């Protein structure tokens, strides 16, 4: 059961990370902010930023907050009940 739970947990993390990435990336496109600019503001390589936005890495809360900070975005956590799936 442990291996199945870890796989489920990882897939859930990836699903939520992709939602966050898509939202942040849309904002970046609207504001014409590039990966190179994010890298400069975060003092990391452009390749690191590209990898972060590729969806292959589950972001930590600290990473999310840093990205929001350099984009001058407020991070607000809103919890809502899931819709029933039939």
PDB file of N, CA, C and O in Angstrom:
ATOM      1  N   UNK A   1       0.826  -1.197   0.000  1.00  0.00           N
ATOM      2  CA  UNK A   1       0.000   0.000   0.000  1.00  0.00           C
ATOM      3  C   UNK A   1       0.865   1.254   0.000  1.00  0.00           C
ATOM      4  O   UNK A   1       0.498   2.250  -0.592  1.00  0.00           O
ATOM      5  N   UNK A   2       2.032   1.211   0.637  1.00  0.00           N
ATOM      6  CA  UNK A   2       2.896   2.379   0.736  1.00  0.00           C
ATOM      7  C   UNK A   2       3.320   2.914  -0.622  1.00  0.00           C
ATOM      8  O   UNK A   2       3.305   4.119  -0.860  1.00  0.00           O
ATOM      9  N   UNK A   3       3.706   2.028  -1.537  1.00  0.00           N
ATOM     10  CA  UNK A   3       4.154   2.455  -2.859  1.00  0.00           C
ATOM     11  C   UNK A   3       2.995   3.076  -3.656  1.00  0.00           C
ATOM     12  O   UNK A   3       3.167   4.083  -4.335  1.00  0.00           O
ATOM     13  N   UNK A   4       1.822   2.492  -3.558  1.00  0.00           N
ATOM     14  CA  UNK A   4       0.649   3.030  -4.254  1.00  0.00           C
ATOM     15  C   UNK A   4       0.318   4.410  -3.710  1.00  0.00           C
ATOM     16  O   UNK A   4       0.038   5.339  -4.467  1.00  0.00           O
ATOM     17  N   UNK A   5       0.373   4.577  -2.383  1.00  0.00           N
ATOM     18  CA  UNK A   5       0.061   5.870  -1.782  1.00  0.00           C
ATOM     19  C   UNK A   5       1.068   6.928  -2.211  1.00  0.00           C
ATOM     20  O   UNK A   5       0.696   8.057  -2.515  1.00  0.00           O
ATOM     21  N   UNK A   6       2.359   6.572  -2.249  1.00  0.00           N
ATOM     22  CA  UNK A   6       3.384   7.528  -2.688  1.00  0.00           C
ATOM     23  C   UNK A   6       3.153   7.944  -4.140  1.00  0.00           C
ATOM     24  O   UNK A   6       3.310   9.109  -4.494  1.00  0.00           O
ATOM     25  N   UNK A   7       2.755   6.998  -4.989  1.00  0.00           N
ATOM     26  CA  UNK A   7       2.468   7.311  -6.387  1.00  0.00           C
ATOM     27  C   UNK A   7       1.271   8.241  -6.486  1.00  0.00           C
ATOM     28  O   UNK A   7       1.302   9.239  -7.203  1.00  0.00           O
ATOM     29  N   UNK A   8       0.211   7.958  -5.738  1.00  0.00           N
ATOM     30  CA  UNK A   8      -0.971   8.819  -5.718  1.00  0.00           C
ATOM     31  C   UNK A   8      -0.598  10.214  -5.217  1.00  0.00           C
ATOM     32  O   UNK A   8      -0.984  11.216  -5.804  1.00  0.00           O
ATOM     33  N   UNK A   9       0.169  10.268  -4.145  1.00  0.00           N
ATOM     34  CA  UNK A   9       0.587  11.541  -3.551  1.00  0.00           C
ATOM     35  C   UNK A   9       1.404  12.345  -4.549  1.00  0.00           C
ATOM     36  O   UNK A   9       1.207  13.551  -4.699  1.00  0.00           O
ATOM     37  N   UNK A  10       2.311  11.708  -5.256  1.00  0.00           N
ATOM     38  CA  UNK A  10       3.142  12.394  -6.258  1.00  0.00           C
ATOM     39  C   UNK A  10       2.272  12.905  -7.407  1.00  0.00           C
ATOM     40  O   UNK A  10       2.444  14.036  -7.857  1.00  0.00           O
ATOM     41  N   UNK A  11       1.338  12.099  -7.888  1.00  0.00           N
ATOM     42  CA  UNK A  11       0.471  12.512  -8.995  1.00  0.00           C
ATOM     43  C   UNK A  11      -0.414  13.686  -8.576  1.00  0.00           C
ATOM     44  O   UNK A  11      -0.638  14.606  -9.355  1.00  0.00           O
ATOM     45  N   UNK A  12      -0.911  13.670  -7.360  1.00  0.00           N
ATOM     46  CA  UNK A  12      -1.714  14.786  -6.856  1.00  0.00           C
ATOM     47  C   UNK A  12      -0.854  16.040  -6.800  1.00  0.00           C
ATOM     48  O   UNK A  12      -1.295  17.113  -7.210  1.00  0.00           O
ATOM     49  N   UNK A  13       0.368  15.913  -6.321  1.00  0.00           N
ATOM     50  CA  UNK A  13       1.284  17.053  -6.274  1.00  0.00           C
ATOM     51  C   UNK A  13       1.556  17.618  -7.651  1.00  0.00           C
ATOM     52  O   UNK A  13       1.564  18.838  -7.854  1.00  0.00           O
ATOM     53  N   UNK A  14       1.754  16.753  -8.619  1.00  0.00           N
ATOM     54  CA  UNK A  14       2.009  17.190  -9.994  1.00  0.00           C
ATOM     55  C   UNK A  14       0.777  17.909 -10.554  1.00  0.00           C
ATOM     56  O   UNK A  14       0.904  18.954 -11.193  1.00  0.00           O
ATOM     57  N   UNK A  15      -0.412  17.382 -10.296  1.00  0.00           N
ATOM     58  CA  UNK A  15      -1.644  18.001 -10.795  1.00  0.00           C
ATOM     59  C   UNK A  15      -1.793  19.429 -10.269  1.00  0.00           C
ATOM     60  O   UNK A  15      -2.052  20.356 -11.032  1.00  0.00           O
ATOM     61  N   UNK A  16      -1.578  19.619  -8.989  1.00  0.00           N
ATOM     62  CA  UNK A  16      -1.702  20.960  -8.411  1.00  0.00           C
ATOM     63  C   UNK A  16      -0.564  21.872  -8.860  1.00  0.00           C
ATOM     64  O   UNK A  16      -0.773  23.060  -9.090  1.00  0.00           O
ATOM     65  N   UNK A  17       0.622  21.317  -9.004  1.00  0.00           N
ATOM     66  CA  UNK A  17       1.748  22.113  -9.490  1.00  0.00           C
ATOM     67  C   UNK A  17       1.470  22.620 -10.900  1.00  0.00           C
ATOM     68  O   UNK A  17       1.723  23.786 -11.209  1.00  0.00           O
ATOM     69  N   UNK A  18       0.919  21.766 -11.761  1.00  0.00           N
ATOM     70  CA  UNK A  18       0.611  22.181 -13.132  1.00  0.00           C
ATOM     71  C   UNK A  18      -0.430  23.293 -13.160  1.00  0.00           C
ATOM     72  O   UNK A  18      -0.336  24.220 -13.968  1.00  0.00           O
ATOM     73  N   UNK A  19      -1.422  23.230 -12.275  1.00  0.00           N
ATOM     74  CA  UNK A  19      -2.411  24.313 -12.192  1.00  0.00           C
ATOM     75  C   UNK A  19      -1.726  25.626 -11.822  1.00  0.00           C
ATOM     76  O   UNK A  19      -2.007  26.670 -12.419  1.00  0.00           O
ATOM     77  N   UNK A  20      -0.850  25.572 -10.835  1.00  0.00           N
ATOM     78  CA  UNK A  20      -0.129  26.770 -10.416  1.00  0.00           C
ATOM     79  C   UNK A  20       0.759  27.308 -11.532  1.00  0.00           C
ATOM     80  O   UNK A  20       0.771  28.509 -11.807  1.00  0.00           O
ATOM     81  N   UNK A  21       1.507  26.417 -12.167  1.00  0.00           N
ATOM     82  CA  UNK A  21       2.407  26.826 -13.247  1.00  0.00           C
ATOM     83  C   UNK A  21       1.621  27.502 -14.362  1.00  0.00           C
ATOM     84  O   UNK A  21       2.030  28.549 -14.866  1.00  0.00           O
ATOM     85  N   UNK A  22       0.502  26.911 -14.752  1.00  0.00           N
ATOM     86  CA  UNK A  22      -0.299  27.489 -15.839  1.00  0.00           C
ATOM     87  C   UNK A  22      -0.808  28.880 -15.483  1.00  0.00           C
ATOM     88  O   UNK A  22      -0.794  29.790 -16.312  1.00  0.00           O
ATOM     89  N   UNK A  23      -1.252  29.053 -14.252  1.00  0.00           N
ATOM     90  CA  UNK A  23      -1.742  30.358 -13.812  1.00  0.00           C
ATOM     91  C   UNK A  23      -0.616  31.386 -13.814  1.00  0.00           C
ATOM     92  O   UNK A  23      -0.772  32.502 -14.323  1.00  0.00           O
ATOM     93  N   UNK A  24       0.530  31.015 -13.266  1.00  0.00           N
ATOM     94  CA  UNK A  24       1.666  31.935 -13.200  1.00  0.00           C
ATOM     95  C   UNK A  24       2.200  32.225 -14.603  1.00  0.00           C
ATOM     96  O   UNK A  24       2.519  33.367 -14.934  1.00  0.00           O
ATOM     97  N   UNK A  25       2.268  31.198 -15.438  1.00  0.00           N
ATOM     98  CA  UNK A  25       2.778  31.391 -16.798  1.00  0.00           C
ATOM     99  C   UNK A  25       1.864  32.320 -17.607  1.00  0.00           C
ATOM    100  O   UNK A  25       2.340  33.172 -18.360  1.00  0.00           O
ATOM    101  N   UNK A  26       0.557  32.188 -17.430  1.00  0.00           N
ATOM    102  CA  UNK A  26      -0.381  33.092 -18.111  1.00  0.00           C
ATOM    103  C   UNK A  26      -0.150  34.532 -17.682  1.00  0.00           C
ATOM    104  O   UNK A  26      -0.167  35.449 -18.511  1.00  0.00           O
ATOM    105  N   UNK A  27       0.077  34.718 -16.397  1.00  0.00           N
ATOM    106  CA  UNK A  27       0.375  36.067 -15.886  1.00  0.00           C
ATOM    107  C   UNK A  27       1.662  36.593 -16.520  1.00  0.00           C
ATOM    108  O   UNK A  27       1.724  37.753 -16.939  1.00  0.00           O
ATOM    109  N   UNK A  28       2.680  35.748 -16.578  1.00  0.00           N
ATOM    110  CA  UNK A  28       3.961  36.155 -17.180  1.00  0.00           C
ATOM    111  C   UNK A  28       3.772  36.553 -18.635  1.00  0.00           C
ATOM    112  O   UNK A  28       4.355  37.543 -19.088  1.00  0.00           O
ATOM    113  N   UNK A  29       2.984  35.794 -19.375  1.00  0.00           N
ATOM    114  CA  UNK A  29       2.738  36.130 -20.780  1.00  0.00           C
ATOM    115  C   UNK A  29       2.018  37.465 -20.898  1.00  0.00           C
ATOM    116  O   UNK A  29       2.372  38.282 -21.748  1.00  0.00           O
ATOM    117  N   UNK A  30       1.020  37.685 -20.060  1.00  0.00           N
ATOM    118  CA  UNK A  30       0.285  38.953 -20.092  1.00  0.00           C
ATOM    119  C   UNK A  30       1.212  40.143 -19.822  1.00  0.00           C
ATOM    120  O   UNK A  30       1.071  41.197 -20.438  1.00  0.00           O
ATOM    121  N   UNK A  31       2.151  39.960 -18.900  1.00  0.00           N
ATOM    122  CA  UNK A  31       3.068  41.035 -18.513  1.00  0.00           C
ATOM    123  C   UNK A  31       4.374  41.026 -19.315  1.00  0.00           C
ATOM    124  O   UNK A  31       5.254  41.842 -19.076  1.00  0.00           O
ATOM    125  N   UNK A  32       4.479  40.063 -20.253  1.00  0.00           N
ATOM    126  CA  UNK A  32       5.674  39.911 -21.100  1.00  0.00           C
ATOM    127  C   UNK A  32       6.962  39.731 -20.267  1.00  0.00           C
ATOM    128  O   UNK A  32       7.993  40.332 -20.542  1.00  0.00           O
ATOM    129  N   UNK A  33       6.863  38.861 -19.263  1.00  0.00           N
ATOM    130  CA  UNK A  33       8.003  38.539 -18.408  1.00  0.00           C
ATOM    131  C   UNK A  33       8.569  37.200 -18.867  1.00  0.00           C
ATOM    132  O   UNK A  33       7.841  36.217 -18.993  1.00  0.00           O
ATOM    133  N   UNK A  34       9.865  37.158 -19.127  1.00  0.00           N
ATOM    134  CA  UNK A  34      10.515  35.958 -19.646  1.00  0.00           C
ATOM    135  C   UNK A  34      11.129  35.115 -18.526  1.00  0.00           C
ATOM    136  O   UNK A  34      11.299  35.592 -17.401  1.00  0.00           O
ATOM    137  N   UNK A  35      11.476  33.885 -18.880  1.00  0.00           N
ATOM    138  CA  UNK A  35      12.201  33.029 -17.933  1.00  0.00           C
ATOM    139  C   UNK A  35      13.523  33.672 -17.544  1.00  0.00           C
ATOM    140  O   UNK A  35      13.957  33.566 -16.399  1.00  0.00           O
ATOM    141  N   UNK A  36      14.172  34.326 -18.500  1.00  0.00           N
ATOM    142  CA  UNK A  36      15.449  34.984 -18.214  1.00  0.00           C
ATOM    143  C   UNK A  36      15.275  36.066 -17.145  1.00  0.00           C
ATOM    144  O   UNK A  36      16.112  36.214 -16.248  1.00  0.00           O
ATOM    145  N   UNK A  37      14.167  36.794 -17.220  1.00  0.00           N
ATOM    146  CA  UNK A  37      13.901  37.840 -16.231  1.00  0.00           C
ATOM    147  C   UNK A  37      13.620  37.230 -14.857  1.00  0.00           C
ATOM    148  O   UNK A  37      14.101  37.724 -13.840  1.00  0.00           O
ATOM    149  N   UNK A  38      12.856  36.157 -14.829  1.00  0.00           N
ATOM    150  CA  UNK A  38      12.598  35.459 -13.557  1.00  0.00           C
ATOM    151  C   UNK A  38      13.910  34.968 -12.968  1.00  0.00           C
ATOM    152  O   UNK A  38      14.164  35.123 -11.771  1.00  0.00           O
ATOM    153  N   UNK A  39      14.748  34.379 -13.801  1.00  0.00           N
ATOM    154  CA  UNK A  39      16.045  33.882 -13.342  1.00  0.00           C
ATOM    155  C   UNK A  39      16.882  35.007 -12.750  1.00  0.00           C
ATOM    156  O   UNK A  39      17.490  34.853 -11.685  1.00  0.00           O
ATOM    157  N   UNK A  40      16.904  36.146 -13.430  1.00  0.00           N
ATOM    158  CA  UNK A  40      17.675  37.282 -12.931  1.00  0.00           C
ATOM    159  C   UNK A  40      17.147  37.741 -11.572  1.00  0.00           C
ATOM    160  O   UNK A  40      17.916  37.940 -10.634  1.00  0.00           O
ATOM    161  N   UNK A  41      15.837  37.847 -11.462  1.00  0.00           N
ATOM    162  CA  UNK A  41      15.226  38.309 -10.212  1.00  0.00           C
ATOM    163  C   UNK A  41      15.415  37.319  -9.062  1.00  0.00           C
ATOM    164  O   UNK A  41      15.496  37.713  -7.904  1.00  0.00           O
ATOM    165  N   UNK A  42      15.471  36.021  -9.390  1.00  0.00           N
ATOM    166  CA  UNK A  42      15.651  34.995  -8.353  1.00  0.00           C
ATOM    167  C   UNK A  42      17.116  34.652  -8.119  1.00  0.00           C
ATOM    168  O   UNK A  42      17.430  33.870  -7.226  1.00  0.00           O
ATOM    169  N   UNK A  43      18.001  35.212  -8.945  1.00  0.00           N
ATOM    170  CA  UNK A  43      19.441  34.937  -8.871  1.00  0.00           C
ATOM    171  C   UNK A  43      19.736  33.440  -9.054  1.00  0.00           C
ATOM    172  O   UNK A  43      20.521  32.842  -8.328  1.00  0.00           O
ATOM    173  N   UNK A  44      19.073  32.855 -10.052  1.00  0.00           N
ATOM    174  CA  UNK A  44      19.324  31.464 -10.427  1.00  0.00           C
ATOM    175  C   UNK A  44      19.474  31.417 -11.942  1.00  0.00           C
ATOM    176  O   UNK A  44      19.243  32.411 -12.631  1.00  0.00           O
ATOM    177  N   UNK A  45      19.839  30.258 -12.470  1.00  0.00           N
ATOM    178  CA  UNK A  45      20.039  30.147 -13.910  1.00  0.00           C
ATOM    179  C   UNK A  45      18.701  30.083 -14.644  1.00  0.00           C
ATOM    180  O   UNK A  45      17.686  29.657 -14.095  1.00  0.00           O
ATOM    181  N   UNK A  46      18.753  30.486 -15.913  1.00  0.00           N
ATOM    182  CA  UNK A  46      17.555  30.397 -16.757  1.00  0.00           C
ATOM    183  C   UNK A  46      17.143  28.940 -16.925  1.00  0.00           C
ATOM    184  O   UNK A  46      15.961  28.614 -16.975  1.00  0.00           O
ATOM    185  N   UNK A  47      18.128  28.059 -17.004  1.00  0.00           N
ATOM    186  CA  UNK A  47      17.842  26.625 -17.134  1.00  0.00           C
ATOM    187  C   UNK A  47      17.064  26.111 -15.922  1.00  0.00           C
ATOM    188  O   UNK A  47      16.150  25.288 -16.075  1.00  0.00           O
ATOM    189  N   UNK A  48      17.390  26.603 -14.740  1.00  0.00           N
ATOM    190  CA  UNK A  48      16.658  26.203 -13.529  1.00  0.00           C
ATOM    191  C   UNK A  48      15.207  26.654 -13.596  1.00  0.00           C
ATOM    192  O   UNK A  48      14.290  25.914 -13.232  1.00  0.00           O
ATOM    193  N   UNK A  49      14.985  27.869 -14.081  1.00  0.00           N
ATOM    194  CA  UNK A  49      13.625  28.386 -14.207  1.00  0.00           C
ATOM    195  C   UNK A  49      12.864  27.569 -15.247  1.00  0.00           C
ATOM    196  O   UNK A  49      11.711  27.190 -15.036  1.00  0.00           O
ATOM    197  N   UNK A  50      13.505  27.271 -16.350  1.00  0.00           N
ATOM    198  CA  UNK A  50      12.879  26.472 -17.391  1.00  0.00           C
ATOM    199  C   UNK A  50      12.465  25.108 -16.844  1.00  0.00           C
ATOM    200  O   UNK A  50      11.359  24.625 -17.113  1.00  0.00           O
ATOM    201  N   UNK A  51      13.332  24.494 -16.063  1.00  0.00           N
ATOM    202  CA  UNK A  51      13.023  23.192 -15.468  1.00  0.00           C
ATOM    203  C   UNK A  51      11.845  23.319 -14.498  1.00  0.00           C
ATOM    204  O   UNK A  51      10.961  22.466 -14.473  1.00  0.00           O
ATOM    205  N   UNK A  52      11.808  24.401 -13.719  1.00  0.00           N
ATOM    206  CA  UNK A  52      10.700  24.613 -12.787  1.00  0.00           C
ATOM    207  C   UNK A  52       9.368  24.681 -13.524  1.00  0.00           C
ATOM    208  O   UNK A  52       8.368  24.127 -13.071  1.00  0.00           O
ATOM    209  N   UNK A  53       9.359  25.358 -14.679  1.00  0.00           N
ATOM    210  CA  UNK A  53       8.121  25.546 -15.422  1.00  0.00           C
ATOM    211  C   UNK A  53       7.811  24.409 -16.391  1.00  0.00           C
ATOM    212  O   UNK A  53       6.783  24.441 -17.059  1.00  0.00           O
ATOM    213  N   UNK A  54       8.664  23.404 -16.455  1.00  0.00           N
ATOM    214  CA  UNK A  54       8.429  22.277 -17.364  1.00  0.00           C
ATOM    215  C   UNK A  54       7.372  21.313 -16.831  1.00  0.00           C
ATOM    216  O   UNK A  54       6.842  20.495 -17.582  1.00  0.00           O
ATOM    217  N   UNK A  55       7.088  21.408 -15.533  1.00  0.00           N
ATOM    218  CA  UNK A  55       6.123  20.499 -14.931  1.00  0.00           C
ATOM    219  C   UNK A  55       6.738  19.223 -14.410  1.00  0.00           C
ATOM    220  O   UNK A  55       6.045  18.371 -13.869  1.00  0.00           O
ATOM    221  N   UNK A  56       8.047  19.079 -14.544  1.00  0.00           N
ATOM    222  CA  UNK A  56       8.710  17.858 -14.090  1.00  0.00           C
ATOM    223  C   UNK A  56       9.117  17.927 -12.619  1.00  0.00           C
ATOM    224  O   UNK A  56       9.554  16.933 -12.058  1.00  0.00           O
ATOM    225  N   UNK A  57       8.954  19.100 -12.007  1.00  0.00           N
ATOM    226  CA  UNK A  57       9.338  19.288 -10.614  1.00  0.00           C
ATOM    227  C   UNK A  57       8.109  19.744  -9.832  1.00  0.00           C
ATOM    228  O   UNK A  57       7.415  20.666 -10.255  1.00  0.00           O
ATOM    229  N   UNK A  58       7.835  19.081  -8.711  1.00  0.00           N
ATOM    230  CA  UNK A  58       6.755  19.528  -7.830  1.00  0.00           C
ATOM    231  C   UNK A  58       7.312  20.669  -6.983  1.00  0.00           C
ATOM    232  O   UNK A  58       8.292  20.500  -6.274  1.00  0.00           O
ATOM    233  N   UNK A  59       6.702  21.831  -7.112  1.00  0.00           N
ATOM    234  CA  UNK A  59       7.191  23.009  -6.395  1.00  0.00           C
ATOM    235  C   UNK A  59       6.929  22.888  -4.898  1.00  0.00           C
ATOM    236  O   UNK A  59       5.879  22.419  -4.473  1.00  0.00           O
ATOM    237  N   UNK A  60       7.891  23.343  -4.131  1.00  0.00           N
ATOM    238  CA  UNK A  60       7.669  23.458  -2.696  1.00  0.00           C
ATOM    239  C   UNK A  60       6.905  24.755  -2.448  1.00  0.00           C
ATOM    240  O   UNK A  60       6.843  25.637  -3.320  1.00  0.00           O
ATOM    241  N   UNK A  61       6.358  24.890  -1.281  1.00  0.00           N
ATOM    242  CA  UNK A  61       5.676  26.122  -0.917  1.00  0.00           C
ATOM    243  C   UNK A  61       6.662  27.289  -0.946  1.00  0.00           C
ATOM    244  O   UNK A  61       6.328  28.379  -1.402  1.00  0.00           O
ATOM    245  N   UNK A  62       7.890  27.049  -0.511  1.00  0.00           N
ATOM    246  CA  UNK A  62       8.918  28.094  -0.520  1.00  0.00           C
ATOM    247  C   UNK A  62       9.206  28.572  -1.944  1.00  0.00           C
ATOM    248  O   UNK A  62       9.337  29.777  -2.191  1.00  0.00           O
ATOM    249  N   UNK A  63       9.276  27.651  -2.903  1.00  0.00           N
ATOM    250  CA  UNK A  63       9.510  28.017  -4.300  1.00  0.00           C
ATOM    251  C   UNK A  63       8.350  28.840  -4.837  1.00  0.00           C
ATOM    252  O   UNK A  63       8.548  29.864  -5.486  1.00  0.00           O
ATOM    253  N   UNK A  64       7.136  28.408  -4.545  1.00  0.00           N
ATOM    254  CA  UNK A  64       5.957  29.138  -4.988  1.00  0.00           C
ATOM    255  C   UNK A  64       5.974  30.572  -4.456  1.00  0.00           C
ATOM    256  O   UNK A  64       5.728  31.530  -5.195  1.00  0.00           O
ATOM    257  N   UNK A  65       6.292  30.718  -3.199  1.00  0.00           N
ATOM    258  CA  UNK A  65       6.324  32.050  -2.586  1.00  0.00           C
ATOM    259  C   UNK A  65       7.417  32.907  -3.210  1.00  0.00           C
ATOM    260  O   UNK A  65       7.205  34.090  -3.491  1.00  0.00           O
ATOM    261  N   UNK A  66       8.584  32.323  -3.487  1.00  0.00           N
ATOM    262  CA  UNK A  66       9.671  33.080  -4.131  1.00  0.00           C
ATOM    263  C   UNK A  66       9.267  33.553  -5.520  1.00  0.00           C
ATOM    264  O   UNK A  66       9.519  34.700  -5.895  1.00  0.00           O
ATOM    265  N   UNK A  67       8.665  32.673  -6.302  1.00  0.00           N
ATOM    266  CA  UNK A  67       8.247  33.044  -7.655  1.00  0.00           C
ATOM    267  C   UNK A  67       7.188  34.150  -7.588  1.00  0.00           C
ATOM    268  O   UNK A  67       7.273  35.140  -8.327  1.00  0.00           O
ATOM    269  N   UNK A  68       6.227  33.994  -6.707  1.00  0.00           N
ATOM    270  CA  UNK A  68       5.203  35.032  -6.551  1.00  0.00           C
ATOM    271  C   UNK A  68       5.833  36.351  -6.112  1.00  0.00           C
ATOM    272  O   UNK A  68       5.440  37.417  -6.595  1.00  0.00           O
ATOM    273  N   UNK A  69       6.791  36.274  -5.240  1.00  0.00           N
ATOM    274  CA  UNK A  69       7.457  37.481  -4.750  1.00  0.00           C
ATOM    275  C   UNK A  69       8.170  38.232  -5.872  1.00  0.00           C
ATOM    276  O   UNK A  69       8.013  39.441  -6.012  1.00  0.00           O
ATOM    277  N   UNK A  70       8.927  37.510  -6.703  1.00  0.00           N
ATOM    278  CA  UNK A  70       9.655  38.191  -7.783  1.00  0.00           C
ATOM    279  C   UNK A  70       8.717  38.707  -8.869  1.00  0.00           C
ATOM    280  O   UNK A  70       9.065  39.625  -9.603  1.00  0.00           O
ATOM    281  N   UNK A  71       7.508  38.142  -8.944  1.00  0.00           N
ATOM    282  CA  UNK A  71       6.515  38.616  -9.909  1.00  0.00           C
ATOM    283  C   UNK A  71       5.586  39.670  -9.297  1.00  0.00           C
ATOM    284  O   UNK A  71       4.669  40.149  -9.951  1.00  0.00           O
ATOM    285  N   UNK A  72       5.831  39.994  -8.041  1.00  0.00           N
ATOM    286  CA  UNK A  72       5.010  40.964  -7.314  1.00  0.00           C
ATOM    287  C   UNK A  72       3.550  40.505  -7.265  1.00  0.00           C
ATOM    288  O   UNK A  72       2.623  41.287  -7.487  1.00  0.00           O
ATOM    289  N   UNK A  73       3.380  39.222  -6.988  1.00  0.00           N
ATOM    290  CA  UNK A  73       2.048  38.627  -6.842  1.00  0.00           C
ATOM    291  C   UNK A  73       1.814  38.263  -5.383  1.00  0.00           C
ATOM    292  O   UNK A  73       2.734  37.814  -4.697  1.00  0.00           O
ATOM    293  N   UNK A  74       0.586  38.427  -4.927  1.00  0.00           N
ATOM    294  CA  UNK A  74       0.210  37.922  -3.613  1.00  0.00           C
ATOM    295  C   UNK A  74      -0.230  36.479  -3.777  1.00  0.00           C
ATOM    296  O   UNK A  74      -0.924  36.140  -4.737  1.00  0.00           O
ATOM    297  N   UNK A  75       0.198  35.644  -2.858  1.00  0.00           N
ATOM    298  CA  UNK A  75      -0.212  34.244  -2.859  1.00  0.00           C
ATOM    299  C   UNK A  75      -1.315  34.092  -1.830  1.00  0.00           C
ATOM    300  O   UNK A  75      -1.159  34.428  -0.667  1.00  0.00           O
ATOM    301  N   UNK A  76      -2.463  33.602  -2.282  1.00  0.00           N
ATOM    302  CA  UNK A  76      -3.601  33.410  -1.400  1.00  0.00           C
ATOM    303  C   UNK A  76      -4.093  31.986  -1.562  1.00  0.00           C
ATOM    304  O   UNK A  76      -4.395  31.552  -2.674  1.00  0.00           O
ATOM    305  N   UNK A  77      -4.180  31.287  -0.480  1.00  0.00           N
ATOM    306  CA  UNK A  77      -4.646  29.906  -0.512  1.00  0.00           C
ATOM    307  C   UNK A  77      -6.142  29.887  -0.244  1.00  0.00           C
ATOM    308  O   UNK A  77      -6.607  30.408   0.761  1.00  0.00           O
ATOM    309  N   UNK A  78      -6.892  29.326  -1.179  1.00  0.00           N
ATOM    310  CA  UNK A  78      -8.336  29.221  -1.036  1.00  0.00           C
ATOM    311  C   UNK A  78      -8.706  27.750  -1.153  1.00  0.00           C
ATOM    312  O   UNK A  78      -8.375  27.092  -2.137  1.00  0.00           O
ATOM    313  N   UNK A  79      -9.376  27.260  -0.161  1.00  0.00           N
ATOM    314  CA  UNK A  79      -9.822  25.873  -0.173  1.00  0.00           C
ATOM    315  C   UNK A  79     -11.311  25.843  -0.487  1.00  0.00           C
ATOM    316  O   UNK A  79     -12.093  26.569   0.127  1.00  0.00           O
ATOM    317  N   UNK A  80     -11.679  25.017  -1.458  1.00  0.00           N
ATOM    318  CA  UNK A  80     -13.081  24.887  -1.829  1.00  0.00           C
ATOM    319  C   UNK A  80     -13.445  23.408  -1.925  1.00  0.00           C
ATOM    320  O   UNK A  80     -12.614  22.584  -2.294  1.00  0.00           O
ATOM    321  N   UNK A  81     -14.681  23.082  -1.614  1.00  0.00           N
ATOM    322  CA  UNK A  81     -15.106  21.674  -1.723  1.00  0.00           C
ATOM    323  C   UNK A  81     -15.042  21.238  -3.200  1.00  0.00           C
ATOM    324  O   UNK A  81     -15.303  22.020  -4.102  1.00  0.00           O
ATOM    325  N   UNK A  82     -14.656  20.005  -3.393  1.00  0.00           N
ATOM    326  CA  UNK A  82     -14.633  19.459  -4.742  1.00  0.00           C
ATOM    327  C   UNK A  82     -16.056  19.220  -5.222  1.00  0.00           C
ATOM    328  O   UNK A  82     -16.953  18.907  -4.452  1.00  0.00           O
ATOM    329  N   UNK A  83     -16.222  19.343  -6.528  1.00  0.00           N
ATOM    330  CA  UNK A  83     -17.507  19.013  -7.123  1.00  0.00           C
ATOM    331  C   UNK A  83     -17.614  17.493  -7.226  1.00  0.00           C
ATOM    332  O   UNK A  83     -16.617  16.812  -7.490  1.00  0.00           O
ATOM    333  N   UNK A  84     -18.795  16.977  -7.034  1.00  0.00           N
ATOM    334  CA  UNK A  84     -18.995  15.537  -7.154  1.00  0.00           C
ATOM    335  C   UNK A  84     -18.788  15.090  -8.582  1.00  0.00           C
ATOM    336  O   UNK A  84     -19.271  15.726  -9.525  1.00  0.00           O
ATOM    337  N   UNK A  85     -18.084  13.995  -8.757  1.00  0.00           N
ATOM    338  CA  UNK A  85     -17.887  13.427 -10.097  1.00  0.00           C
ATOM    339  C   UNK A  85     -18.819  12.237 -10.235  1.00  0.00           C
ATOM    340  O   UNK A  85     -18.824  11.322  -9.433  1.00  0.00           O
ATOM    341  N   UNK A  86     -19.613  12.254 -11.273  1.00  0.00           N
ATOM    342  CA  UNK A  86     -20.570  11.165 -11.512  1.00  0.00           C
ATOM    343  C   UNK A  86     -20.109  10.333 -12.678  1.00  0.00           C
ATOM    344  O   UNK A  86     -19.622  10.767 -13.638  1.00  0.00           O
TER     345      UNK A  86
END
